[in-house]
Structure formats: structure tokens, C-alpha cells
PDB file of C-alpha atoms in Angstrom:
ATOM      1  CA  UNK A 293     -62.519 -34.069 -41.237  1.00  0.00           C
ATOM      2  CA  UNK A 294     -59.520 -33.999 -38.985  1.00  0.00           C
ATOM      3  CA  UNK A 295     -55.743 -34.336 -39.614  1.00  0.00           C
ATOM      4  CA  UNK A 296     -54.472 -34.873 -36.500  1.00  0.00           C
ATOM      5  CA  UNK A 297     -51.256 -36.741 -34.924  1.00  0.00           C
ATOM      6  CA  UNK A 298     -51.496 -40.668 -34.105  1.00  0.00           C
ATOM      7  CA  UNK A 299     -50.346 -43.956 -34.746  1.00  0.00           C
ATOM      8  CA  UNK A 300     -48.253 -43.907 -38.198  1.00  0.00           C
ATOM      9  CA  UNK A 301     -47.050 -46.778 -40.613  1.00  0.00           C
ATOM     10  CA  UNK A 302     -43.801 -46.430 -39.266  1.00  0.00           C
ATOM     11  CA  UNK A 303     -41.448 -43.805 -38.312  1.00  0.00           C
ATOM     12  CA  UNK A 304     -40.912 -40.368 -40.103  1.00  0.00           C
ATOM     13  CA  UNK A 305     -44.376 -42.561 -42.350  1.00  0.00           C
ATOM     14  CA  UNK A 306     -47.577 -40.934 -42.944  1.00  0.00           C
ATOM     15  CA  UNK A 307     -50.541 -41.915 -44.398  1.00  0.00           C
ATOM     16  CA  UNK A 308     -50.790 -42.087 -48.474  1.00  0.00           C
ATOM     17  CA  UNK A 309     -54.700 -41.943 -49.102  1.00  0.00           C
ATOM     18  CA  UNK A 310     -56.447 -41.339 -52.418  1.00  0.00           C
ATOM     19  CA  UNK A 311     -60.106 -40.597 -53.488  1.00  0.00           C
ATOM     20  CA  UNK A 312     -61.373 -40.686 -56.801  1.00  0.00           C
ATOM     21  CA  UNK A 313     -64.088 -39.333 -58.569  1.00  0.00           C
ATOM     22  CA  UNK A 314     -65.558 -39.613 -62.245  1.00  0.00           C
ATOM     23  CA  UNK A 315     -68.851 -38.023 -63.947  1.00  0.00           C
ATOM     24  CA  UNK A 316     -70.360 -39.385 -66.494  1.00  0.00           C
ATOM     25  CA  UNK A 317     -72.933 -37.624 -68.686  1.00  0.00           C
ATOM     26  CA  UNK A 318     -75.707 -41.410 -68.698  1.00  0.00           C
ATOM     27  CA  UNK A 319     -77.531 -40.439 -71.823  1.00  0.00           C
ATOM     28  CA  UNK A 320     -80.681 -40.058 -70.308  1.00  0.00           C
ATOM     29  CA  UNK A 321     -80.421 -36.288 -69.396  1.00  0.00           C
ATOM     30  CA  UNK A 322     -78.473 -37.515 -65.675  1.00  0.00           C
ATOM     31  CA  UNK A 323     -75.462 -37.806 -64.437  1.00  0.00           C
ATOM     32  CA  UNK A 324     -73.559 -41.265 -63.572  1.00  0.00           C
ATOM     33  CA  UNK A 325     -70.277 -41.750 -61.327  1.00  0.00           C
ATOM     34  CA  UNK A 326     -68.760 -44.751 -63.024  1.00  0.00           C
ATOM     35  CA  UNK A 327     -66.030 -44.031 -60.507  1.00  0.00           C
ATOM     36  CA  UNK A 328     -65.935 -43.473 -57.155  1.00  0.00           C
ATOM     37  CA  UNK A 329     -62.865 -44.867 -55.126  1.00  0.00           C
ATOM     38  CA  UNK A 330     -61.554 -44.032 -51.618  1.00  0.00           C
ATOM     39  CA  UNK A 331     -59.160 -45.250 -49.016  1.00  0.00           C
ATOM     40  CA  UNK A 332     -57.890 -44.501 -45.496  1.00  0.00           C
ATOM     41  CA  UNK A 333     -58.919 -40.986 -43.928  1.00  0.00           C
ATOM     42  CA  UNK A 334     -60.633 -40.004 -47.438  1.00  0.00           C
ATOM     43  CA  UNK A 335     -64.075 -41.555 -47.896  1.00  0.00           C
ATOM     44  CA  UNK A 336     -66.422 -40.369 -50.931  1.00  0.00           C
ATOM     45  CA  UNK A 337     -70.417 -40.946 -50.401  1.00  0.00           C
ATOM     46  CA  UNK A 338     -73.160 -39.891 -52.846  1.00  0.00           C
ATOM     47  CA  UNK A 339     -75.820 -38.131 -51.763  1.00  0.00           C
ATOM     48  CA  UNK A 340     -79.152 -37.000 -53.478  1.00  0.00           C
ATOM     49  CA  UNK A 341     -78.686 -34.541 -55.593  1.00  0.00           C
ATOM     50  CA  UNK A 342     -81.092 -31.369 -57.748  1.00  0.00           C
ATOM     51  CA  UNK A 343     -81.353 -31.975 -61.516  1.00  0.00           C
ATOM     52  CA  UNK A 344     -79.604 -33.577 -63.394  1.00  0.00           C
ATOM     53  CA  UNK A 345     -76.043 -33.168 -61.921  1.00  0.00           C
ATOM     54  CA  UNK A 346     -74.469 -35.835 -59.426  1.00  0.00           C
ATOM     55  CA  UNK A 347     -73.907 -34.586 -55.715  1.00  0.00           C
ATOM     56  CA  UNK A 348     -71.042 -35.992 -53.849  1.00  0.00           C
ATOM     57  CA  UNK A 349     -69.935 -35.602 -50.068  1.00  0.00           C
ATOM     58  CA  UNK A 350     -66.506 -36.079 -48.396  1.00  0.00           C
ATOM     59  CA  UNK A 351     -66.463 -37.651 -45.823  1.00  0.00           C
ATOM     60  CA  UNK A 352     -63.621 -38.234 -43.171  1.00  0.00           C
ATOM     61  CA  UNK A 353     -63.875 -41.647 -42.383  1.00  0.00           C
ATOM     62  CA  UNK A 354     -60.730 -41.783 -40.117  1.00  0.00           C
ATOM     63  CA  UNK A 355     -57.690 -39.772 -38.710  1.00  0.00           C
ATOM     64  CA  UNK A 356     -55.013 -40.058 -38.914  1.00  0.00           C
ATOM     65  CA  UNK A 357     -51.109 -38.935 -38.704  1.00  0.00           C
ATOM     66  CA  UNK A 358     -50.602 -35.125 -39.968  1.00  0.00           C
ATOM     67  CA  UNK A 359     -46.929 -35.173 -40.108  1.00  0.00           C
ATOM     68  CA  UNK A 360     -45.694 -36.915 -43.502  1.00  0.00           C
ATOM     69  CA  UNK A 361     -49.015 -37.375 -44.826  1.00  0.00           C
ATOM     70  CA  UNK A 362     -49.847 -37.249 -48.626  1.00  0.00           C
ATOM     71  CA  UNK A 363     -54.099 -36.408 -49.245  1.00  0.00           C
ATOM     72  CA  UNK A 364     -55.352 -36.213 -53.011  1.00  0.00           C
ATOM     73  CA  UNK A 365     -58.465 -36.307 -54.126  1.00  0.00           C
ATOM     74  CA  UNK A 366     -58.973 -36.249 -58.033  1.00  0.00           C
ATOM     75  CA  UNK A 367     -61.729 -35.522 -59.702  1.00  0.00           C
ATOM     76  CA  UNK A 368     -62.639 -35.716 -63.563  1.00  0.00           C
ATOM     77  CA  UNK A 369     -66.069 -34.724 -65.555  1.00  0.00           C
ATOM     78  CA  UNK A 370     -66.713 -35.626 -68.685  1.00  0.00           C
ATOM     79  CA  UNK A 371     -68.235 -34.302 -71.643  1.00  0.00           C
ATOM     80  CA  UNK A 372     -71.604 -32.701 -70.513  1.00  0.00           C
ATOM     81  CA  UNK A 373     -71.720 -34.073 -67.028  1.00  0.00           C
ATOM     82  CA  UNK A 374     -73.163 -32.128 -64.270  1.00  0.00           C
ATOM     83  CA  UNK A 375     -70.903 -32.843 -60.636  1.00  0.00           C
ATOM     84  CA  UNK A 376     -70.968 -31.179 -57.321  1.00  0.00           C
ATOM     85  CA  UNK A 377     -68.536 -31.610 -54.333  1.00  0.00           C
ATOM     86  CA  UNK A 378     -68.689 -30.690 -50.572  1.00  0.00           C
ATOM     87  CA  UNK A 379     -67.471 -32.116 -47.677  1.00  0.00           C
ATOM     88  CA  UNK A 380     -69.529 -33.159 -44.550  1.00  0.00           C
ATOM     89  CA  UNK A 381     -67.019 -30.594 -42.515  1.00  0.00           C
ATOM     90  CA  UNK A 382     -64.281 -28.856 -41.820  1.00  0.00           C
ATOM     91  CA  UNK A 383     -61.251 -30.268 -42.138  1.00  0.00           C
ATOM     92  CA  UNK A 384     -57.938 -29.020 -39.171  1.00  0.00           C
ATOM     93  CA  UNK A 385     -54.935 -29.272 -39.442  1.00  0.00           C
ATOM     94  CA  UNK A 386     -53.066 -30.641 -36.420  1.00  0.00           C
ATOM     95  CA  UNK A 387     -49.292 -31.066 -35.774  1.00  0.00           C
ATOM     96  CA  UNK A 388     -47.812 -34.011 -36.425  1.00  0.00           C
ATOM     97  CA  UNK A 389     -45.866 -36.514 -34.197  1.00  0.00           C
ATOM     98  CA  UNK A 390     -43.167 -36.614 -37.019  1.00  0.00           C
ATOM     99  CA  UNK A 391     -41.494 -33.601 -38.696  1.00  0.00           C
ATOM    100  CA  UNK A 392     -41.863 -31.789 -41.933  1.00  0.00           C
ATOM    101  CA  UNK A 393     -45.011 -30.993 -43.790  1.00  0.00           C
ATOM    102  CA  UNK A 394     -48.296 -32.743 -44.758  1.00  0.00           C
ATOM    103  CA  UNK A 395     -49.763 -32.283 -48.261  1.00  0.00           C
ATOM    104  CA  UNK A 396     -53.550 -32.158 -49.101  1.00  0.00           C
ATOM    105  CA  UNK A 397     -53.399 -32.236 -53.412  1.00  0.00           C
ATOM    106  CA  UNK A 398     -56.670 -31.552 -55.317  1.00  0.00           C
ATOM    107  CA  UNK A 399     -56.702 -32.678 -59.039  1.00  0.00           C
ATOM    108  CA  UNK A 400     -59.673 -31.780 -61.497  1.00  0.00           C
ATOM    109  CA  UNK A 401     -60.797 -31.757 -64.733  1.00  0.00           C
ATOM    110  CA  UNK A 402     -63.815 -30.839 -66.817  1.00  0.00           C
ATOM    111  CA  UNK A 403     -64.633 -31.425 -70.073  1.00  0.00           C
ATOM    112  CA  UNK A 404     -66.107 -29.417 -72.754  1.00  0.00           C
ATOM    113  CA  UNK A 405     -70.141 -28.636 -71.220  1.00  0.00           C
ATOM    114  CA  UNK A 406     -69.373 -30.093 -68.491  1.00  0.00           C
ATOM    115  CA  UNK A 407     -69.864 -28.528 -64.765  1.00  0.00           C
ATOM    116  CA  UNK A 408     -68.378 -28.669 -61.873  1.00  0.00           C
ATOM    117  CA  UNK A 409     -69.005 -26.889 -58.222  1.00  0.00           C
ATOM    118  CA  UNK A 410     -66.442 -27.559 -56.170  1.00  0.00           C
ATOM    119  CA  UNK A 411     -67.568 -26.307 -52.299  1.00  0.00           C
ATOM    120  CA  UNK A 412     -65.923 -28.232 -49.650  1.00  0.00           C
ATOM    121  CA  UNK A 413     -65.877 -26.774 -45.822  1.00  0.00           C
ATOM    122  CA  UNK A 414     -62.948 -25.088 -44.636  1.00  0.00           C
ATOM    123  CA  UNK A 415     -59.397 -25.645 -43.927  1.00  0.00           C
ATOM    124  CA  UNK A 416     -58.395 -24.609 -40.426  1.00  0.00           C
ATOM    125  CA  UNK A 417     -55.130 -24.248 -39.464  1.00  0.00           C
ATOM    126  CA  UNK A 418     -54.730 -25.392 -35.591  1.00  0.00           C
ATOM    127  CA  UNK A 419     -51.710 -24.376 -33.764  1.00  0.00           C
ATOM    128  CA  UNK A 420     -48.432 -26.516 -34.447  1.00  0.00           C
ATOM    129  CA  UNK A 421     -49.424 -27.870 -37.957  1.00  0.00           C
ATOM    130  CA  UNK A 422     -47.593 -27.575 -41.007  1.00  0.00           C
ATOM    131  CA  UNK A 423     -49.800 -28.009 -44.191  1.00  0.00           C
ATOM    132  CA  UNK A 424     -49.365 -27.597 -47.893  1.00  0.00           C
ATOM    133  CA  UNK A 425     -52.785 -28.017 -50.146  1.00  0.00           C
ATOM    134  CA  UNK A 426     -52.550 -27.186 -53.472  1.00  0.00           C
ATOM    135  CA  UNK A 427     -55.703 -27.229 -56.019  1.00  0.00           C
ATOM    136  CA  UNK A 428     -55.276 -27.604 -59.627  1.00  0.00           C
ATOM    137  CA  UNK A 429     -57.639 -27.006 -62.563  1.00  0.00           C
ATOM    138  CA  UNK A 430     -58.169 -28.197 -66.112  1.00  0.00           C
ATOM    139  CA  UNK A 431     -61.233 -26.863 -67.845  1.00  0.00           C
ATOM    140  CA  UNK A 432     -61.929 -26.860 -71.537  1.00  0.00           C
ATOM    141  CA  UNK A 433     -63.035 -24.008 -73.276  1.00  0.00           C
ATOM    142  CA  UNK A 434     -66.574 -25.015 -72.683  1.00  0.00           C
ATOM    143  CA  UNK A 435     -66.488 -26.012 -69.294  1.00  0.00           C
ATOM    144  CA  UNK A 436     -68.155 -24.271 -65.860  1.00  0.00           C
ATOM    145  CA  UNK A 437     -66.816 -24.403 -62.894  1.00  0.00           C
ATOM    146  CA  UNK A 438     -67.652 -22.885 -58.983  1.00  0.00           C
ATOM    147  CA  UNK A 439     -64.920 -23.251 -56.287  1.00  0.00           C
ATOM    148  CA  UNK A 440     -64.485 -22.216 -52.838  1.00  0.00           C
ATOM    149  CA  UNK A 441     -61.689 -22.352 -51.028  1.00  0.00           C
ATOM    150  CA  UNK A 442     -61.878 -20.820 -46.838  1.00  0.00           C
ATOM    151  CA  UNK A 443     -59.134 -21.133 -45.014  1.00  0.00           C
ATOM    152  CA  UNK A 444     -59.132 -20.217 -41.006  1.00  0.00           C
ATOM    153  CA  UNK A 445     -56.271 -19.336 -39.444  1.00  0.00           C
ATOM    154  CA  UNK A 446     -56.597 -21.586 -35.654  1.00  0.00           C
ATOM    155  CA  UNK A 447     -59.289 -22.109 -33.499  1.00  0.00           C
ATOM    156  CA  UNK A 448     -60.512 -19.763 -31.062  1.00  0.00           C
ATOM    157  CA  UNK A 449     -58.174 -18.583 -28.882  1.00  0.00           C
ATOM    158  CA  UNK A 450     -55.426 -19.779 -30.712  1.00  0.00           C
ATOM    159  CA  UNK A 451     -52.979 -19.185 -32.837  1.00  0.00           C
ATOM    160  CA  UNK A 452     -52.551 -20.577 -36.376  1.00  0.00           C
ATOM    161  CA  UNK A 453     -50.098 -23.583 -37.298  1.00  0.00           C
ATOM    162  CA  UNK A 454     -47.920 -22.725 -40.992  1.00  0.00           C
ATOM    163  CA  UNK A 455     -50.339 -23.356 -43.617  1.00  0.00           C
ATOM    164  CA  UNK A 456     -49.264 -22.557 -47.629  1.00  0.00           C
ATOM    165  CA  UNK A 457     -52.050 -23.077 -50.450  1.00  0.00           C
ATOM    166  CA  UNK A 458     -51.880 -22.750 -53.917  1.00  0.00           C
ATOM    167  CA  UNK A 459     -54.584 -22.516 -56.601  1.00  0.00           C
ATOM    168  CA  UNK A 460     -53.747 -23.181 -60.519  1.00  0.00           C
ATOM    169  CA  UNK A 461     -56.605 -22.703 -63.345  1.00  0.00           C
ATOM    170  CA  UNK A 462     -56.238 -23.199 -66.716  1.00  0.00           C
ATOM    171  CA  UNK A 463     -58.804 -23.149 -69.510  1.00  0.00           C
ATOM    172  CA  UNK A 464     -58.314 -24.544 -72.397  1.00  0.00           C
ATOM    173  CA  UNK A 465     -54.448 -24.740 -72.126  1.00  0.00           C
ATOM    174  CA  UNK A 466     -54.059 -21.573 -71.279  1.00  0.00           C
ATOM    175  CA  UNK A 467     -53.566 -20.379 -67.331  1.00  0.00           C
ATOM    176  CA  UNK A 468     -56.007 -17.969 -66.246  1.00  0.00           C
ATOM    177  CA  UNK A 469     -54.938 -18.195 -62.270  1.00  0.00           C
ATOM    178  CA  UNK A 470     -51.685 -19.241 -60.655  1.00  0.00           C
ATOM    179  CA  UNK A 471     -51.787 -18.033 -57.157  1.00  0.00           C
ATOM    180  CA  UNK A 472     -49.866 -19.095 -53.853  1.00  0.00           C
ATOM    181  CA  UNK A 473     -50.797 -17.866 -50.151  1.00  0.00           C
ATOM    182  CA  UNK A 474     -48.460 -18.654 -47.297  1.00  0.00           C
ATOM    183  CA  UNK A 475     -49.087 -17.714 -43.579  1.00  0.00           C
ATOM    184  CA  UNK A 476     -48.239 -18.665 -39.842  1.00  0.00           C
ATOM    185  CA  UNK A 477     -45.012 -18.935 -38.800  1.00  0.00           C
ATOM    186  CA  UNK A 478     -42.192 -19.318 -40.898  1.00  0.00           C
ATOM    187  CA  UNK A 479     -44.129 -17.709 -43.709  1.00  0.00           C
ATOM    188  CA  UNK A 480     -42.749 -14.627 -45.693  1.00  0.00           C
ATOM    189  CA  UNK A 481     -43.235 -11.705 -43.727  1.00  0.00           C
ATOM    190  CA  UNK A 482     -46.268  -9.361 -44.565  1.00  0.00           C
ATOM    191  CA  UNK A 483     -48.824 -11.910 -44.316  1.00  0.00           C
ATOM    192  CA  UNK A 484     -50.503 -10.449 -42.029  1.00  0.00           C
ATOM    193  CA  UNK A 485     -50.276  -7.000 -42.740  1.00  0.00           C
ATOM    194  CA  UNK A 486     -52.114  -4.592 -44.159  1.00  0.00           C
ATOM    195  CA  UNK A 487     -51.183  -5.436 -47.292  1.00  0.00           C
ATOM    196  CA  UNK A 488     -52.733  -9.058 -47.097  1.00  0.00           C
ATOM    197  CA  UNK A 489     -54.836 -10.380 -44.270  1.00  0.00           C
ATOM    198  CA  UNK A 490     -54.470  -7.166 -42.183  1.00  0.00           C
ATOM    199  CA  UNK A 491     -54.894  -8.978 -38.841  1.00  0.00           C
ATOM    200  CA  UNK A 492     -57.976 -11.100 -40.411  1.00  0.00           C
ATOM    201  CA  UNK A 493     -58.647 -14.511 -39.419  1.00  0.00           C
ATOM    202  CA  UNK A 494     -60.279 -15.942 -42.576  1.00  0.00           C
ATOM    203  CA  UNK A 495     -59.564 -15.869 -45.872  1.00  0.00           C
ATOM    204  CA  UNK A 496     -61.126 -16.815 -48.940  1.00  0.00           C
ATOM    205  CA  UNK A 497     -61.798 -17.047 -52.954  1.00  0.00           C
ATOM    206  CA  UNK A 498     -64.070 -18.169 -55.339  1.00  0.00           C
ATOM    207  CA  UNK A 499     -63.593 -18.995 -58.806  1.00  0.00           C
ATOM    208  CA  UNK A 500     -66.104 -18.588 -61.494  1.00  0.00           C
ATOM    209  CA  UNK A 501     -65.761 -19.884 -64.818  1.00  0.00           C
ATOM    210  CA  UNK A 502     -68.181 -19.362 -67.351  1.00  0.00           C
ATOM    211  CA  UNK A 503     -67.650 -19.560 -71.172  1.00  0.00           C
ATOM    212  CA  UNK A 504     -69.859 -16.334 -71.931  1.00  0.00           C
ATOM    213  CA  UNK A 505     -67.613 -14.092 -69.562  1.00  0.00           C
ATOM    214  CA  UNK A 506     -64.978 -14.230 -72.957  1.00  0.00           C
ATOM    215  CA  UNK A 507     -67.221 -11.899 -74.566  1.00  0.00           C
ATOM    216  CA  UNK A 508     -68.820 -10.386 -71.504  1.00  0.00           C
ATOM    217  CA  UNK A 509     -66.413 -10.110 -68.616  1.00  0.00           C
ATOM    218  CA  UNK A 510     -67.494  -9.395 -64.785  1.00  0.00           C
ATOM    219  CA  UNK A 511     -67.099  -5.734 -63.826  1.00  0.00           C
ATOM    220  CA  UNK A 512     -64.407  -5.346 -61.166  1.00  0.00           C
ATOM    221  CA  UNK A 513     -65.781  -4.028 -57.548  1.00  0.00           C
ATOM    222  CA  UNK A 514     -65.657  -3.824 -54.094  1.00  0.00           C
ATOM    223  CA  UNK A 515     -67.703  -6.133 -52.273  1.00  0.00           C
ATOM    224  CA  UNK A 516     -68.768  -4.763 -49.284  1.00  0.00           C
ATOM    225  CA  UNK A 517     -65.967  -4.668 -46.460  1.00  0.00           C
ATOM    226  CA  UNK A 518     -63.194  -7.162 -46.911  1.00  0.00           C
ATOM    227  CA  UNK A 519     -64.191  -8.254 -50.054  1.00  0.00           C
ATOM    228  CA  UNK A 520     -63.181  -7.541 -53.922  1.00  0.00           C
ATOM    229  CA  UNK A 521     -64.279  -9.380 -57.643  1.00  0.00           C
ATOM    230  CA  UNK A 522     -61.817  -8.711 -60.449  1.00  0.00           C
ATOM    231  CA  UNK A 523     -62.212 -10.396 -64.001  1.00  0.00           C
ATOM    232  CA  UNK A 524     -59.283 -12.972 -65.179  1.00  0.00           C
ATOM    233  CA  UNK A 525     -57.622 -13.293 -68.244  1.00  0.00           C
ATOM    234  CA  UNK A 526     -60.082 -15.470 -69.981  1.00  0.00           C
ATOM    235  CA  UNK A 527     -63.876 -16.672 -69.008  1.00  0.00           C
ATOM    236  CA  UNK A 528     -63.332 -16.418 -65.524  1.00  0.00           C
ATOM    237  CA  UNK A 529     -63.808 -13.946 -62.571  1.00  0.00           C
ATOM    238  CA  UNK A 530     -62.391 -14.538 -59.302  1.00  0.00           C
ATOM    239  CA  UNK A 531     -63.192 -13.175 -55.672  1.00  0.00           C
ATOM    240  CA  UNK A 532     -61.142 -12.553 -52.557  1.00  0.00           C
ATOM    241  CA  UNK A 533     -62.112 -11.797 -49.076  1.00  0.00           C
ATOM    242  CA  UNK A 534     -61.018 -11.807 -45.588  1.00  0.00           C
ATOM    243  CA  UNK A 535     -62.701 -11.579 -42.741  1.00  0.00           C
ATOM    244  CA  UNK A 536     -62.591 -11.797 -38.701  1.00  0.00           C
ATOM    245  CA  UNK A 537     -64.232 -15.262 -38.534  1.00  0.00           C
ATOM    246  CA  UNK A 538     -65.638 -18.186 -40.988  1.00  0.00           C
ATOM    247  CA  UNK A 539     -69.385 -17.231 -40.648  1.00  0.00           C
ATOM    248  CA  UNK A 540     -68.474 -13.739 -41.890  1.00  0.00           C
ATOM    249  CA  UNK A 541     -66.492 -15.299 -45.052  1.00  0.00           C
ATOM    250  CA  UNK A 542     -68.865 -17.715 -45.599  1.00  0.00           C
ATOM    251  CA  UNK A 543     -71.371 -14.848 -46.163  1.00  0.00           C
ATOM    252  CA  UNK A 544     -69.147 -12.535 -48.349  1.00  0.00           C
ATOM    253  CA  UNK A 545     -68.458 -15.147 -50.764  1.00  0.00           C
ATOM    254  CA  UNK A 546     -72.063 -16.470 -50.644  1.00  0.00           C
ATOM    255  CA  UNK A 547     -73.092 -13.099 -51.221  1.00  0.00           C
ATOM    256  CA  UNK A 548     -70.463 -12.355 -54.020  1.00  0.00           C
ATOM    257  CA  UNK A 549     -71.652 -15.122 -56.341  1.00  0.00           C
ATOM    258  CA  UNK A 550     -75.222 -14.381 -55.636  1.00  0.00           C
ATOM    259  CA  UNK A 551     -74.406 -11.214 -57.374  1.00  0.00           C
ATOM    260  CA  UNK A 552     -72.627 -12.793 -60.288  1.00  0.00           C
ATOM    261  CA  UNK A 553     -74.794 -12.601 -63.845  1.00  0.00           C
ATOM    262  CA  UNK A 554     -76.448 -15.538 -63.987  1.00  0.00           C
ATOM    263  CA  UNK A 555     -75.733 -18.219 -66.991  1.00  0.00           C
TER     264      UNK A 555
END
């Protein structure tokens, strides 16, 4: 999916699109999506999924201006439902023909047994772009959840546009995560020093949250090079890694929740 500069709805406009997902526990040991709505650059499509859960791809079905957009995608699962999310490919972010940022707002909720993985492709931040993407989280206390986030800092040969992201979690009312990560230029300075990316391209997390980690929570490691898993506050255990390129990434965290006690 690209975000790239083009023809706007006027000037100093960008694009407003929305996508909008519901699961629905259908009483007949499935999953049903009562509800699912998209517009513009942001098109959902359902694909065929394993079990009972509902699989959902998306899908960018145009492009459009970067500069001034507004992107959210909200999804919602409800009691019992089974949902999982990815995206047909990687989405870049490209400067703008108008100033000031674009912002790329995830919104979702899960209900008590309900579970949600939440895997889209990465974010790659292309030289000139100026993106803010925030992701935030409402579980209940029996929820499960499994999200991804990768971001890439510019194509090859590049270097990387100003890209800030920020992930919020809570469970049950209470916040088990409330992160921010800013780099590229105009960012604090540090970001990519040894102290944070430490001349890394990629970075990346995943979120688990699983009720029995309350009673049982993840042992914190190191992950091989580049990567760590530390237990939250709560049922939830969260791991960061970096790493020179997206295939590498891809592989730590792949690896990471492979190691995970299973449910």
C-alpha cells in the first residue's frame, strides 16, 4: 500500500479515508463480520481463513496524497470472536506535495474471549515523508491479542523520511503499554544511537496478550542478536528488535513468538 504525493481535494487537503471492521462470534462455532466498511486508499477484503476465526486482508485500493492525510482503520471483536488482520503489503510513506504531517490511526477492541492477531506488513519510511501512526488497544480481561508492528527506515539506498509511532495497550482499564518512537530528521536526538536503533534499519515489536500470563508471566531474555522479551505489567509480554533489514526482523519476531508458551 503506498502513500505517496498526487492530486488532492484541494489545497493544503488530504485524503480522510476510513475502514471498518467488526467480528462477530455466529453461534455456530464461526466467526461472522457483520461489518466491513472501506473508502478511498483503504479497502478491506476477506479472505479464507483456518478454524473458526475470520481472516481479513488490507488492501490498498488507491494512492493517494501523503501530505495532510488522515488513515484509520478500526477494528472491534466481540465477545468470543476469533479475527485476524494483515495487509496484502507494505505500506511507504512518501512526501507530500503539501506541508505538515500525515496520520495513519489504528483503533481496536476485543472483548472478553475474544482474539485478535493483528499482523499487517511494514511501514517504510521513504525519504521526504513525514508520518505519524499511532495504534491503540482495548482488551478485556479475557481477551488475546498478537500484534506486529515493523517499521523500515527508507528504501535501499536511501535515507529515511521523519516517521513517529506510538503504541497504547490497555487491559481491562488498566494500561499495560504506552510507548512512543520517533526517528528521521527532526526527531529527538539519540535515535539512532546506541542507545536505540544503533545504526539499525528496522525496528520492531510484538505484543502478546494472554490472560494466563497474570499468574504465569514470560521470563525476560535476550533473543538472539538485536532482540529482547520482557513481561508487562499485567497478562502481557512484549518484544523489541532491530535489525539491518526487514527479512532479518521479520525472522526475530517470528522466531520470538514461536518461543512464547503456548495457550
Amino acid at each position: 500500500m503506498s502513500l505517496r504525493a498526487g492530486a488532492g481535494a484541494g489545497a493544503g487537503a488530504g485524503v480522510r479515508s476510513v475502514a471498518r471492521i467488526v467480528a462477530r462470534d455466529d453461534g455456530r462455532g464461526g466467526t461472522s463480520l457483520p461489518v466491513l466498511e472501506s473508502d478511498g486508499p483503504l479497502a478491506l477484503r476477506r479472505t479464507r481463513a483456518v478454524g473458526a476465526g475470520a481472516r481479513v486482508m488490507l488492501v490498498g485500493a488507491m494512492s493517494g496524497p501523503l501530505g495532510g492525510d488522515r488513515f484509520t482503520v478500526e477494528g472491534r471483536v466481540e465477545e468470543g470472536a476469533r479475527l485476524s488482520v494483515g495487509s496484502a503489503a507494505a505500506t511507504i510513506a512518501l512526501p507530500g506535495q503539501t506541508k505538515g504531517d500525515a496520520r495513519y490511526d489504528v483503533r481496536l477492541t476485543v472483548a472478553g474471549q475474544g482474539e485478535l492477531h493483528w499482523l499487517p506488513e511494514q511501514l517504510i519510511s521513504a525519504q521526504g515523508s513525514d508520518l505519524y501512526a499511532t495504534t491503540r488497544v482495548e482488551l478485556a480481561a479475557t481477551a488475546r491479542l498478537v500484534l506486529r508492528e515493523e517499521q523500515v527506515l527508507g528504501r535501499v539506498g536511501e535515507e529515511p523520511g521523519r516517521l513517529t509511532s506510538r503504541l497504547t495497550v490497555r487491559v481491562a482499564g488498566q494500561a499495560v503499554l504506552d510507548q512512543e518512537l520517533a526517528c528521521g530528521p527532526g526527531a529527538p536526538g539519540g535515535w539512532d544511537g546506541p542507545a536505540v536503533l544503533a545504526g539499525h534499519r528496522a525496528v520492531g515489536q510484538l505484543l502478546v496478550v494472554r490472560p494466563e500470563f497474570a499468574a504465569e508471566p514470560v521470563t525476560a531474555a535476550v533473543l538472539g542478536e538485536g532482540a529482547s522479551l520482557v513481561p508487562l505489567a499485567g497478562p502481557a509480554a512484549l518484544v523489541t528488535a532491530v535489525a539491518p533489514d526487514a527479512l532479518r526482523l521479520r525472522r526475530l519476531l517470528h522466531e520470538a513468538l514461536a518461543s512464547l508458551p503456548r495457550a
